[in-house]
Coordinates of C-alpha atoms in Angstrom, one line a residue:
M226 CA 91.0 90.6 128.7
L227 CA 91.2 88.3 125.7
M228 CA 94.0 85.8 125.5
R229 CA 96.8 87.2 123.4
N230 CA 96.9 85.6 120.0
R231 CA 100.3 85.8 118.4
I232 CA 99.6 83.6 115.4
L233 CA 99.9 85.3 112.0
V234 CA 97.1 84.3 109.7
P235 CA 97.9 84.8 106.0
V236 CA 94.4 85.5 104.7
I237 CA 93.7 87.9 101.8
L238 CA 91.3 90.5 103.2
I239 CA 90.1 91.8 99.9
I240 CA 88.8 88.4 99.0
A241 CA 87.3 87.8 102.4
I242 CA 85.2 91.0 102.3
S243 CA 84.0 90.8 98.7
V244 CA 80.3 90.5 98.9
L245 CA 77.5 90.9 96.4
S246 CA 75.2 92.8 98.8
L247 CA 75.7 94.5 102.1
V248 CA 73.4 94.7 105.1
H249 CA 74.1 97.4 107.6
Y250 CA 73.6 96.9 111.4
N251 CA 74.4 98.6 114.6
G252 CA 74.9 96.9 117.9
N253 CA 71.1 96.5 118.4
G254 CA 70.6 94.8 115.1
Y255 CA 68.8 97.7 113.4
P256 CA 69.7 98.8 109.8
L257 CA 71.8 101.9 109.6
A258 CA 72.1 104.9 107.3
N259 CA 75.7 105.8 106.2
A260 CA 77.3 108.4 108.4
A261 CA 78.5 111.7 106.9
G262 CA 81.7 113.6 107.6
N263 CA 85.4 113.3 107.5
P264 CA 86.5 109.9 108.8
K265 CA 88.7 110.0 111.8
L266 CA 91.0 107.4 113.5
K267 CA 92.3 108.3 117.0
I268 CA 94.3 106.9 119.9
V269 CA 92.5 108.1 123.1
N270 CA 92.4 107.4 126.8
S271 CA 89.3 107.9 128.8
T272 CA 91.1 110.1 131.4
Y273 CA 93.8 111.9 129.4
A274 CA 92.3 111.9 125.9
S275 CA 95.4 111.9 123.5
N276 CA 97.8 113.6 125.9
L277 CA 98.7 111.0 128.6
T278 CA 100.9 113.3 130.7
D279 CA 101.0 112.9 134.5
I280 CA 103.9 113.3 136.9
T281 CA 101.9 112.7 140.1
G282 CA 102.5 109.0 140.1
A283 CA 99.2 107.9 138.4
L284 CA 101.3 106.9 135.4
G285 CA 104.3 105.7 137.6
L286 CA 106.2 102.5 137.5
G287 CA 104.0 99.4 137.5
Q288 CA 100.8 101.3 136.7
T289 CA 98.6 100.3 133.8
F290 CA 96.4 102.3 131.4
T291 CA 94.3 101.5 128.4
V292 CA 93.9 103.3 125.1
G293 CA 91.2 102.9 122.5
V294 CA 91.7 102.8 118.8
V295 CA 88.6 104.8 118.0
V296 CA 86.8 105.7 114.7
Q297 CA 84.5 108.6 114.1
D298 CA 82.4 109.6 111.1
A299 CA 83.7 106.6 109.2
G300 CA 80.3 105.4 108.0
L301 CA 79.7 101.8 107.4
L302 CA 82.6 99.5 107.8
T303 CA 83.3 96.0 106.7
G304 CA 86.9 95.6 108.0
F305 CA 90.0 97.2 109.3
D306 CA 93.7 96.6 109.4
V307 CA 95.4 98.9 111.9
A308 CA 98.9 98.7 113.4
V309 CA 99.7 100.8 116.5
G310 CA 103.3 101.5 117.3
Y311 CA 104.4 102.8 120.7
S312 CA 108.1 103.5 120.2
M313 CA 109.3 106.7 118.6
N314 CA 112.3 104.9 117.1
Q315 CA 113.9 101.5 117.4
R316 CA 116.9 103.2 119.0
L317 CA 114.7 104.3 121.9
T318 CA 113.1 101.9 124.4
P319 CA 109.6 103.1 125.3
P320 CA 108.7 103.5 129.0
I321 CA 105.6 101.3 128.4
I322 CA 104.9 97.8 127.3
E323 CA 101.7 96.2 125.9
T324 CA 100.2 93.7 128.2
S325 CA 96.9 92.8 126.4
Y326 CA 94.4 93.9 123.8
D327 CA 90.7 93.5 123.5
L328 CA 88.1 93.6 120.7
R329 CA 85.1 92.6 122.9
T330 CA 83.9 96.1 123.6
G331 CA 84.6 97.3 120.0
I332 CA 82.2 97.7 117.1
F333 CA 83.6 94.5 115.5
N334 CA 82.6 92.3 118.5
G335 CA 79.7 90.7 116.5
I336 CA 76.9 91.8 119.0
G337 CA 73.7 92.5 117.2
L338 CA 74.7 90.9 113.9
P339 CA 72.3 88.4 112.2
S340 CA 73.3 84.7 112.4
E341 CA 74.7 84.7 108.9
C342 CA 77.2 87.4 109.7
Q343 CA 80.1 87.1 112.1
P344 CA 83.5 88.8 112.8
Y345 CA 86.6 87.0 111.6
N346 CA 90.2 87.8 112.7
L347 CA 92.5 87.9 109.8
R348 CA 95.7 88.5 111.7
T349 CA 97.0 89.6 115.1
D350 CA 100.6 90.6 115.5
V351 CA 102.0 91.6 118.9
L352 CA 105.6 92.5 118.6
G353 CA 107.8 93.8 121.4
D354 CA 111.4 94.7 121.5
P355 CA 112.7 96.3 119.2
V356 CA 109.6 97.2 117.1
Y357 CA 106.9 97.6 119.7
I358 CA 103.8 97.3 117.5
V359 CA 100.3 95.8 117.9
R360 CA 98.5 95.0 114.6
I361 CA 95.0 93.7 114.3
A362 CA 93.0 93.0 111.1
E363 CA 89.3 92.1 111.5
V364 CA 86.5 91.6 109.0
I365 CA 82.7 91.0 109.1
L366 CA 81.8 87.9 107.0
G367 CA 78.4 87.3 105.6
G368 CA 77.6 90.6 103.8
C369 CA 77.1 92.8 106.8
Q370 CA 78.7 96.1 107.9
V371 CA 78.9 97.8 111.2
D372 CA 78.4 101.4 112.3
G373 CA 81.6 103.5 112.2
T374 CA 80.0 106.7 113.4
N375 CA 81.6 106.6 116.8
G376 CA 83.2 103.6 118.5
A377 CA 86.4 101.7 119.2
L378 CA 87.9 99.1 116.9
F379 CA 89.9 97.6 119.8
T380 CA 91.7 98.6 123.0
I381 CA 95.3 98.1 124.1
T382 CA 96.4 98.0 127.8
F383 CA 100.0 99.0 128.7
Q384 CA 102.0 98.8 131.8
V385 CA 104.5 101.5 132.7
T386 CA 108.1 100.2 132.9
D387 CA 110.2 103.3 133.0
M388 CA 110.1 107.1 133.5
N389 CA 110.3 108.9 130.2
A390 CA 108.1 109.8 127.2
T391 CA 107.0 108.1 124.0
S392 CA 104.3 108.3 121.3
I393 CA 101.4 105.9 120.5
D394 CA 100.7 106.2 116.8
V395 CA 98.8 104.5 113.9
Q396 CA 101.3 103.3 111.3
Q397 CA 100.4 104.9 108.0
A398 CA 102.9 104.1 105.3
A399 CA 106.2 102.3 104.6
A400 CA 108.1 100.7 101.8
G401 CA 106.2 102.6 99.2
Q402 CA 102.8 101.3 100.4
K403 CA 100.1 103.3 102.1
A404 CA 98.2 101.3 104.8
Q405 CA 94.6 100.7 103.9
L406 CA 93.3 101.1 107.4
L407 CA 89.5 101.1 107.1
I408 CA 87.4 99.1 104.6
G409 CA 83.7 100.0 104.0
G410 CA 81.2 102.2 102.3
S411 CA 78.8 101.3 99.5
S412 CA 81.7 100.3 97.3
N413 CA 83.2 98.1 100.1
S414 CA 86.7 99.6 99.5
A415 CA 89.4 101.3 101.4
L416 CA 88.6 104.7 102.8
Q417 CA 91.1 107.0 101.1
I418 CA 91.0 110.2 103.3
I419 CA 91.2 109.6 107.1
E420 CA 92.2 112.1 109.7
I421 CA 94.6 110.3 112.0
T422 CA 95.5 111.4 115.6
G423 CA 98.0 109.6 117.8
A424 CA 98.7 110.0 121.5
Y425 CA 101.7 111.2 123.6
F426 CA 102.8 109.6 126.9
R427 CA 105.0 111.3 129.5
N428 CA 105.4 110.6 133.3
V429 CA 108.4 112.8 134.1
A430 CA 108.8 116.5 134.7
G431 CA 110.1 118.8 132.0
I432 CA 108.9 120.2 128.8
P433 CA 109.5 117.9 125.7
P434 CA 111.0 119.5 122.6
T435 CA 109.0 120.1 119.4
A436 CA 110.2 118.2 116.4
K437 CA 109.5 120.1 113.2
F438 CA 110.8 119.7 109.7
S439 CA 110.0 120.9 106.2
A440 CA 109.3 118.5 103.3
P441 CA 108.7 119.1 99.6
S442 CA 105.2 120.4 98.8
A443 CA 105.2 118.6 95.4
P444 CA 105.8 114.8 95.0
P445 CA 109.5 114.3 94.3
A446 CA 110.4 112.1 91.3
I447 CA 111.7 108.6 91.8
G448 CA 115.5 108.6 92.2
S449 CA 115.7 112.3 93.1
T450 CA 117.4 113.6 96.2
V451 CA 114.8 114.8 98.7
N452 CA 115.8 117.5 101.2
F453 CA 114.4 117.5 104.7
N454 CA 115.1 120.5 107.1
G455 CA 114.8 119.9 110.8
T456 CA 116.3 123.2 112.0
L457 CA 112.8 124.3 112.9
S458 CA 112.9 122.0 115.9
V459 CA 113.2 123.7 119.3
D460 CA 113.0 123.0 123.0
S461 CA 110.6 125.6 124.2
D462 CA 112.2 125.8 127.7
N463 CA 115.7 126.2 126.3
P464 CA 115.2 128.0 123.0
T465 CA 118.4 130.1 123.3
G466 CA 120.6 127.1 124.1
S467 CA 122.9 125.4 121.7
S468 CA 121.0 124.2 118.6
K469 CA 117.8 125.6 120.2
G470 CA 118.1 123.1 123.0
I471 CA 118.2 120.0 120.7
K472 CA 121.0 117.5 121.4
T473 CA 120.1 114.7 119.0
F474 CA 118.3 114.3 115.7
I475 CA 117.1 110.8 114.6
W476 CA 115.6 110.4 111.1
D477 CA 113.7 107.3 109.8
F478 CA 112.5 107.1 106.2
S479 CA 110.7 103.7 106.4
D480 CA 112.6 102.5 103.4
A481 CA 115.8 100.4 102.8
Q482 CA 118.1 103.2 103.9
P483 CA 119.5 103.3 107.5
N484 CA 118.5 105.9 110.0
V485 CA 120.4 109.1 110.1
V486 CA 121.5 110.0 113.6
G487 CA 123.5 113.0 114.8
N488 CA 123.7 116.5 116.3
A489 CA 122.6 119.7 114.7
A490 CA 125.8 120.1 112.7
D491 CA 125.4 116.8 110.8
A492 CA 121.8 115.7 111.1
S493 CA 119.5 118.7 111.3
I494 CA 119.3 118.8 107.5
V495 CA 119.3 115.6 105.5
H496 CA 119.4 114.7 101.8
H497 CA 117.7 111.4 101.0
I498 CA 117.1 109.1 98.1
F499 CA 114.3 106.6 98.8
L500 CA 115.1 102.9 98.1
T501 CA 112.9 99.8 98.0
T502 CA 116.0 97.6 98.3
P503 CA 119.7 98.7 98.5
S504 CA 119.8 98.5 94.7
V505 CA 116.2 99.5 93.7
L506 CA 114.9 103.0 93.7
G507 CA 111.7 103.5 95.7
A508 CA 108.4 105.0 94.8
G509 CA 105.1 105.4 96.5
Y510 CA 104.3 106.3 100.1
Y511 CA 106.8 106.5 102.9
T512 CA 106.5 107.8 106.5
V513 CA 109.3 110.2 107.3
T514 CA 109.9 110.5 111.1
L515 CA 112.0 112.9 112.9
V516 CA 112.7 112.4 116.6
V517 CA 114.6 115.1 118.5
I518 CA 116.0 114.8 122.1
D519 CA 116.5 117.9 124.1
S520 CA 119.7 118.6 126.0
D521 CA 118.3 119.6 129.4
N522 CA 115.9 116.8 130.2
G523 CA 116.7 114.1 127.7
L524 CA 113.0 114.1 126.6
P525 CA 112.0 113.2 123.0
G526 CA 109.7 115.0 120.6
I527 CA 108.4 113.6 117.3
Q528 CA 107.0 114.5 113.9
R529 CA 105.7 112.0 111.4
T530 CA 104.9 113.0 107.8
V531 CA 103.8 110.8 104.9
V532 CA 105.5 111.7 101.6
F533 CA 104.7 110.4 98.1
I534 CA 107.5 109.6 95.7
D535 CA 106.3 109.9 92.1
P536 CA 107.1 106.7 90.2
G537 CA 106.6 108.4 86.8
K538 CA 106.1 105.8 84.0
T539 CA 107.1 102.5 85.5
H540 CA 107.5 99.2 83.6
N541 CA 107.9 96.3 86.0
V542 CA 107.0 92.7 85.2
A543 CA 107.6 89.9 87.8
L544 CA 107.0 86.2 87.6
S545 CA 106.9 83.1 89.8
L546 CA 107.3 79.5 88.9
S547 CA 106.1 76.3 90.5
A548 CA 105.9 72.6 89.8
D549 CA 103.1 70.2 90.7
K550 CA 105.5 67.6 92.1
P551 CA 109.1 67.7 93.5
V552 CA 109.7 64.0 92.6
A553 CA 108.6 62.1 89.5
T554 CA 109.3 58.7 87.9
V555 CA 110.6 58.3 84.4
G556 CA 107.6 58.4 82.1
D557 CA 105.6 60.8 84.3
T558 CA 104.7 64.3 83.3
V559 CA 105.5 67.3 85.5
G560 CA 103.1 70.2 85.4
V561 CA 104.6 73.7 85.7
T562 CA 102.7 76.9 86.4
V563 CA 104.1 80.3 85.5
T564 CA 102.4 83.4 86.9
V565 CA 103.3 86.8 85.5
V566 CA 102.2 90.1 87.0
N567 CA 102.5 93.6 85.8
R568 CA 103.7 95.5 88.9
G569 CA 104.3 98.8 87.0
N570 CA 101.8 101.5 86.0
Q571 CA 101.9 101.0 82.2
N572 CA 100.4 98.5 79.8
D573 CA 103.1 96.2 78.6
N574 CA 103.6 93.4 76.0
V575 CA 105.5 90.5 77.4
K576 CA 107.5 87.6 76.0
L577 CA 107.7 84.6 78.2
D578 CA 110.4 81.9 77.6
V579 CA 110.2 78.6 79.5
S580 CA 112.7 75.8 79.1
Y581 CA 114.4 73.0 80.9
D582 CA 117.9 71.4 80.9
F583 CA 117.3 68.4 78.6
Q584 CA 119.6 67.8 75.7
G585 CA 121.2 71.2 76.5
T586 CA 118.2 73.4 76.6
T587 CA 114.7 72.3 75.5
K588 CA 112.0 75.0 75.0
L589 CA 108.5 74.3 76.4
S590 CA 105.3 75.6 74.8
P591 CA 102.2 76.5 76.8
D592 CA 99.5 73.8 77.2
N593 CA 96.9 76.1 75.6
G594 CA 98.5 75.4 72.2
A595 CA 100.1 78.8 71.7
V596 CA 103.4 78.7 69.8
D597 CA 105.1 81.0 72.2
G598 CA 104.4 82.8 75.5
N599 CA 103.8 86.3 74.1
F600 CA 100.9 88.2 75.6
S601 CA 99.7 91.6 76.9
L602 CA 99.5 92.7 80.5
A603 CA 97.3 95.7 81.0
I604 CA 97.0 97.7 84.3
S605 CA 93.3 96.8 84.4
S606 CA 94.1 93.1 84.2
P607 CA 97.7 92.8 85.4
R608 CA 98.0 89.0 85.9
T609 CA 98.2 86.0 83.7
T610 CA 98.9 82.3 84.4
L611 CA 100.3 79.8 81.9
K612 CA 100.5 76.0 82.2
Y613 CA 103.3 73.9 80.8
T614 CA 104.0 70.2 80.8
V615 CA 107.4 68.6 81.0
P616 CA 107.6 65.1 79.5
T617 CA 110.0 62.7 81.1
A618 CA 109.8 59.6 78.8
N619 CA 113.3 58.4 77.8
H620 CA 114.9 60.8 80.2
S621 CA 117.8 59.8 82.4
P622 CA 117.1 59.9 86.2
R623 CA 118.6 63.1 87.7
V624 CA 117.6 66.5 88.8
Y625 CA 116.0 68.7 86.1
T626 CA 115.6 72.5 86.3
V627 CA 112.9 74.5 84.6
K628 CA 113.6 78.1 84.0
A629 CA 111.1 80.9 83.0
V630 CA 112.2 84.4 81.8
A631 CA 109.8 87.3 81.2
T632 CA 110.9 90.1 78.9
I633 CA 109.1 93.4 78.2
L634 CA 108.8 93.9 74.4
G635 CA 109.4 97.2 72.7
N636 CA 111.5 100.1 73.9
A637 CA 110.4 99.9 77.6
T638 CA 113.0 99.2 80.3
D639 CA 112.0 97.1 83.3
S640 CA 112.6 99.0 86.5
N641 CA 113.5 95.8 88.4
T642 CA 115.0 93.0 86.4
S643 CA 115.8 90.9 89.5
D644 CA 112.3 89.4 89.5
N645 CA 112.0 88.7 85.8
S646 CA 113.1 85.1 86.0
D647 CA 112.6 82.1 88.3
T648 CA 113.6 78.4 88.4
V649 CA 112.1 75.3 89.9
S650 CA 113.7 71.8 90.0
F651 CA 112.4 68.3 90.3
T652 CA 114.0 64.9 90.8
L653 CA 113.4 62.2 88.2
Q654 CA 113.7 58.7 89.6
A655 CA 114.2 55.5 87.7
T656 CA 111.4 53.0 87.3
N657 CA 111.9 49.5 88.6
N658 CA 112.9 48.2 85.2
S659 CA 115.2 51.1 84.3
S660 CA 118.9 50.8 84.3
P661 CA 120.6 52.6 87.1
V662 CA 122.7 55.7 86.2
A663 CA 126.1 55.7 87.7
N664 CA 127.5 58.6 89.8
F665 CA 124.0 60.0 90.6
G666 CA 124.7 62.0 93.7
V667 CA 122.6 65.2 93.7
T668 CA 121.4 65.9 97.2
T669 CA 119.6 69.2 96.9
I670 CA 116.8 70.7 95.0
V671 CA 117.2 74.4 94.2
I672 CA 114.1 76.5 94.0
G673 CA 115.1 80.1 93.2
G674 CA 113.7 83.5 93.5
A675 CA 110.0 83.1 93.7
V676 CA 108.2 86.4 93.5
A677 CA 105.3 87.1 96.0
L678 CA 102.4 87.9 93.8
A679 CA 99.4 87.8 96.2
A680 CA 97.6 91.2 96.8
V681 CA 97.1 91.5 100.6
L682 CA 95.0 94.3 102.1
G683 CA 96.4 97.5 100.7
A684 CA 98.7 95.6 98.4
V685 CA 101.4 96.0 100.9
Q686 CA 105.0 94.7 99.8
F687 CA 107.4 94.2 102.6
M688 CA 110.8 95.3 101.7
R689 CA 114.2 93.7 102.6
R690 CA 115.7 95.6 105.5
R691 CA 119.1 95.8 107.0
S692 CA 118.2 93.9 110.1
R693 CA 115.6 91.7 111.7
A694 CA 114.1 94.6 113.5
K695 CA 113.6 96.5 110.2
E696 CA 112.0 93.5 108.6
A697 CA 109.6 92.9 111.5
S698 CA 108.5 96.5 111.6
E699 CA 107.9 96.9 107.9
E700 CA 106.0 93.6 107.5
L701 CA 103.3 95.3 109.6
L702 CA 102.4 97.6 106.7
A703 CA 101.9 94.7 104.2

């Protein structure tokens, strides 16, 4: 097996795979025709397919097994970004642990590609307790694509560590963002409709319960209370028992809200408002997961469903601010860059005010000669960058702070004002022939609230979570 690479590589996949022309090859180096059909992404084992159930000891303690992350009818592929989770919930320790992964037998191994094309690993995350996820992102550089008609992207080998059950699933959505799993086709873009099938592991006797809940058929509006009904869940070998044989309900909404855990009386039906942060309403794609545990065997069952929360008309402008030097000498100029991004779904007119704390407050004008920082941010071109210069001649040595504030003009209301402003500071030092300034004792430079503006594969934004475990698991859908 390959050595386990646990280094996270912050590369922007969309840039990496943008090519002017695409040449299509299979493993033998021959050109391909695009495959037809509904793309499928599966977790399979060569012996058990997607149902890894065996109580004979073949999946007993210490045994190992391998699953493949397999594509079918996916056509021509340029890259992928797939995260596989093998814990039903962070409250439940899975009876298996990842020991290695391998791309060498997969369709992205580079065999048969011309010399100008080669596979490139964008990131590999192998996360154990408490999130239990393996995420790999790979791309073919050089303008080539590989055949996604039928083959593995990569394989994962697990070792059995306990006697119980768990699921092995492709992570689909979280924090409002839908994972862009496969990249390819003639447009070299994300495949939008993919049939996804996970796997189930069990090495103990007993019949696991069936988790089943109802969800809204139409997309709920942002900020609305969404009802989920899990009373359809049942343990088939104890259907007449209390709560149809279900002892525990565990709900996870892949947002900033905590899990809901309880018995049938207090957790079989839940009412949920999706949040991006504890104070910001959430919109977009979320994976809702219900895990039920039966009362006779303690076995878990699971259902995962992706729901879409309709954002409606959303106005959201964010900015980041940076300086070209943290330390300058009196008489130098300090360059400041302000990047403003329209993160909503409406065209907006924006007013940008940039100033620094000299003689009270001194306003700065853009280097392009514009009198002010007013401009339009359309959805089709949602980013603009402006340069400013801070003069320091005749300034006293101390720490100076530059502040930028973006305001949406008109009657629109910004849905998240927490990212509308940013500050950056620099230290101004005296020249050799300058008179020293008494009582100069500033020891820190404050750089506040920079907004992450890079669009990573799928434009995934990783939300703030209540705990380190939440943060780690949701980063995997970024």
